[in-house]
mmCIF file of C-alpha atoms in Angstrom:
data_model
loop_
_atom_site.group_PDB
_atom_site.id
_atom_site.type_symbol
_atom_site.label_atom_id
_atom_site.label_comp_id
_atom_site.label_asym_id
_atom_site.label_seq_id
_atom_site.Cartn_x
_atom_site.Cartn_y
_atom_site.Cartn_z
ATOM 1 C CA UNK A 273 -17.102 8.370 -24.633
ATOM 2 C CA UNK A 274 -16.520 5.216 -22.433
ATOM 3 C CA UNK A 275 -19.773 3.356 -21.685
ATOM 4 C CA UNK A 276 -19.919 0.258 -19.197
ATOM 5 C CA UNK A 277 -19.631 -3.189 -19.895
ATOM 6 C CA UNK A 278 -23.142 -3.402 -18.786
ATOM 7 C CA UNK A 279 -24.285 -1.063 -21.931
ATOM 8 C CA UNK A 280 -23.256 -3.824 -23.789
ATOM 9 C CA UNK A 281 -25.600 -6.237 -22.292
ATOM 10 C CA UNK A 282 -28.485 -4.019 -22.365
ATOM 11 C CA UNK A 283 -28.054 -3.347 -26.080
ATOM 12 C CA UNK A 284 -27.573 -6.911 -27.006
ATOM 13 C CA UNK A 285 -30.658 -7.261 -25.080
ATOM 14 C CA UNK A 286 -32.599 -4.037 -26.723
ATOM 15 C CA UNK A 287 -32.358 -5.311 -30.078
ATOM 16 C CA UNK A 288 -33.806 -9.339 -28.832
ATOM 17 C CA UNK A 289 -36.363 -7.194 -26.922
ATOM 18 C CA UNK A 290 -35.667 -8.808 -23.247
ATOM 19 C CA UNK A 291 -34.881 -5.124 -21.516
ATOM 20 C CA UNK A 292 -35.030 -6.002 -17.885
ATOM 21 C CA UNK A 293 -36.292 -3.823 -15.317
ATOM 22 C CA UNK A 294 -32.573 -2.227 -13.519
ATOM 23 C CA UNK A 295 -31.819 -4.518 -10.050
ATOM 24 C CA UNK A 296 -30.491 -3.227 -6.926
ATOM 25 C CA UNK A 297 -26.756 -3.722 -6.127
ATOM 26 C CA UNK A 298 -25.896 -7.309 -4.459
ATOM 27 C CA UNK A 299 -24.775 -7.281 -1.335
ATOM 28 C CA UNK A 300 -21.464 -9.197 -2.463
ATOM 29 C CA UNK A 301 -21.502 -5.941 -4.789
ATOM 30 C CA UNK A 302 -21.338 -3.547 -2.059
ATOM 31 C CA UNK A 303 -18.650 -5.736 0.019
ATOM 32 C CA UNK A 304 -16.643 -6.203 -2.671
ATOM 33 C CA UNK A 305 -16.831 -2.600 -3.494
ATOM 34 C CA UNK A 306 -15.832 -1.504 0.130
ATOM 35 C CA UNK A 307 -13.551 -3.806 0.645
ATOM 36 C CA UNK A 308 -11.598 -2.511 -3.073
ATOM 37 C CA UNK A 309 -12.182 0.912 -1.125
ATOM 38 C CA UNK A 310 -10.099 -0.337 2.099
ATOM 39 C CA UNK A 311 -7.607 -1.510 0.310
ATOM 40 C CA UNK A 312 -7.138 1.779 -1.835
ATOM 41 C CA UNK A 313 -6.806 3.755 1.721
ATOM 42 C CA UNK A 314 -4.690 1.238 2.924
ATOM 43 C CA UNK A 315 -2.058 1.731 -0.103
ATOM 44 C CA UNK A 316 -2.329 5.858 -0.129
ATOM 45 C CA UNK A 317 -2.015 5.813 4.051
ATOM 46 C CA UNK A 318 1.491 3.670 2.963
ATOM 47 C CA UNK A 319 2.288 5.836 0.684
ATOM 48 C CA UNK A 320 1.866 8.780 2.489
ATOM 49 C CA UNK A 321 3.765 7.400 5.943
ATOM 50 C CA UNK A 322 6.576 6.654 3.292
ATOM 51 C CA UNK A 323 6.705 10.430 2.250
ATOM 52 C CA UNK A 324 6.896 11.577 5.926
ATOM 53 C CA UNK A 325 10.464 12.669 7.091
ATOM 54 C CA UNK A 326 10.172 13.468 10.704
ATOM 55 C CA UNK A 327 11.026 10.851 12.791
ATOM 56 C CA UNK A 328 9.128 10.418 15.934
ATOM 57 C CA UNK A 329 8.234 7.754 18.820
ATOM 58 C CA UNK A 330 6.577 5.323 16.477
ATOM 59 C CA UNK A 331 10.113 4.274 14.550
ATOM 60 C CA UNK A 332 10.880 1.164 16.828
ATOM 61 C CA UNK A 333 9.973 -2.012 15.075
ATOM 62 C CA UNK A 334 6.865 -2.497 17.687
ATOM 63 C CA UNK A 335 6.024 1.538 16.998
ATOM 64 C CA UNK A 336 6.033 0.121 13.417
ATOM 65 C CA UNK A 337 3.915 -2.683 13.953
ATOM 66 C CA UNK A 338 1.291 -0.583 15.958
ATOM 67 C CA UNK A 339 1.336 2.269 13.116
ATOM 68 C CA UNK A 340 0.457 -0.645 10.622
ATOM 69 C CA UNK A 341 -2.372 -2.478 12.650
ATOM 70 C CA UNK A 342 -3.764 1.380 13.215
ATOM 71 C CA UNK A 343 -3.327 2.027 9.826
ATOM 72 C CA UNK A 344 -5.297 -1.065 8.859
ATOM 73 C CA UNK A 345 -7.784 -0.106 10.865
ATOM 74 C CA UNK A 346 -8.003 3.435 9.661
ATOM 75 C CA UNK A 347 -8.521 1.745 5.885
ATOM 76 C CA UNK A 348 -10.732 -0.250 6.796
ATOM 77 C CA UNK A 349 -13.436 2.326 8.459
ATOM 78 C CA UNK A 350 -12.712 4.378 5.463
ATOM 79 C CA UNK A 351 -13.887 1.733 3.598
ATOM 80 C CA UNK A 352 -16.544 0.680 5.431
ATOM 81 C CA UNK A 353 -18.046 4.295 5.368
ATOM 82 C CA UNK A 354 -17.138 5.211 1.752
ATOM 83 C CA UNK A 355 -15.307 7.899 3.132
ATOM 84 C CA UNK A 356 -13.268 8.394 -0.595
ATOM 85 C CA UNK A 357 -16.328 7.972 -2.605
ATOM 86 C CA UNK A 358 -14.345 5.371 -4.427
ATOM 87 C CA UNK A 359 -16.510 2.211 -3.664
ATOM 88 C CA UNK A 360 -20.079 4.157 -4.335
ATOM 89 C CA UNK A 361 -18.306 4.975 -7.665
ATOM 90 C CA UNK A 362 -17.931 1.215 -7.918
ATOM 91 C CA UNK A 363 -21.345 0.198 -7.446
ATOM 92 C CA UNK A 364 -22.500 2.883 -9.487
ATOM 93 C CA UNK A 365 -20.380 1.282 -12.424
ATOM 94 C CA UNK A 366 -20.845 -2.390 -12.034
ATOM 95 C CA UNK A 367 -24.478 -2.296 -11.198
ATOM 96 C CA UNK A 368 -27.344 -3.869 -12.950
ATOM 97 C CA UNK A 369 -29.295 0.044 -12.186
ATOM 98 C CA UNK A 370 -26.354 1.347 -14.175
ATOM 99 C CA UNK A 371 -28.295 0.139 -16.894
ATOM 100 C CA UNK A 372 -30.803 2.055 -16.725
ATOM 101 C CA UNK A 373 -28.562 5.645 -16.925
ATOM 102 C CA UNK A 374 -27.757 4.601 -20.727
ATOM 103 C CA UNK A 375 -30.359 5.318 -23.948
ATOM 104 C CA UNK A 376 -30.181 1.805 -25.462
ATOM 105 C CA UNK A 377 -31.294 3.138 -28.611
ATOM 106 C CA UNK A 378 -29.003 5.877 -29.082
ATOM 107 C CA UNK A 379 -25.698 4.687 -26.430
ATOM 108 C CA UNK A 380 -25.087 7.739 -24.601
ATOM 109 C CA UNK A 381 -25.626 8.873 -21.457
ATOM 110 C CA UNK A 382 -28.364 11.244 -20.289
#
């Protein structure tokens, strides 16, 4: 039922008759979109070390501070790697190819 923003461009664009051919992602695209990735694992890695109830070596405040730098660094792999599928999702969406995956004449998806 929900259709991209970019559907609306391509209509408005349909009916003036300046379809373009779709465009690969940006590079600032595909950062962006990792980077929104990393941040996602970083937040559900928080949430998840706030559910744990053992305690264990790491509760000193430097055990703290090393569990956050690691956990920063796990986020950030997982987001370089698009390890959640979140940030291809992204590109996917926001993408001038997305475009292409609409019928401009009839607005739905094939």
């Amino acid at each position: 039922m929900t259709q991209p923003l970019a559907f609306l461009n391509m209509t408005a664009a349909a009916d003036t008759g300046q379809v373009q051919k779709p465009r690969a992602p940006s590079k600032e695209l595909m950062d962006a979109a990792a980077s929104f990735e990393a941040i996602f694992a970083r937040q559900m890695i928080s949430s998840m070390r706030k559910t744990s109830l053992a305690e264990g070596a790491l509760d000193s405040s430097s055990g703290a501070l090393f569990r956050d730098r690691f956990d920063g660094e796990v986020a950030e792999m997982l987001g370089q790697r698009g390890a959640l599928g979140i940030g291809k999702a992204l590109v996917q969406q926001l993408s001038p190819a997305a475009r292409a995956a609409y019928d401009p004449k009839e607005g739905t998806g094939k």
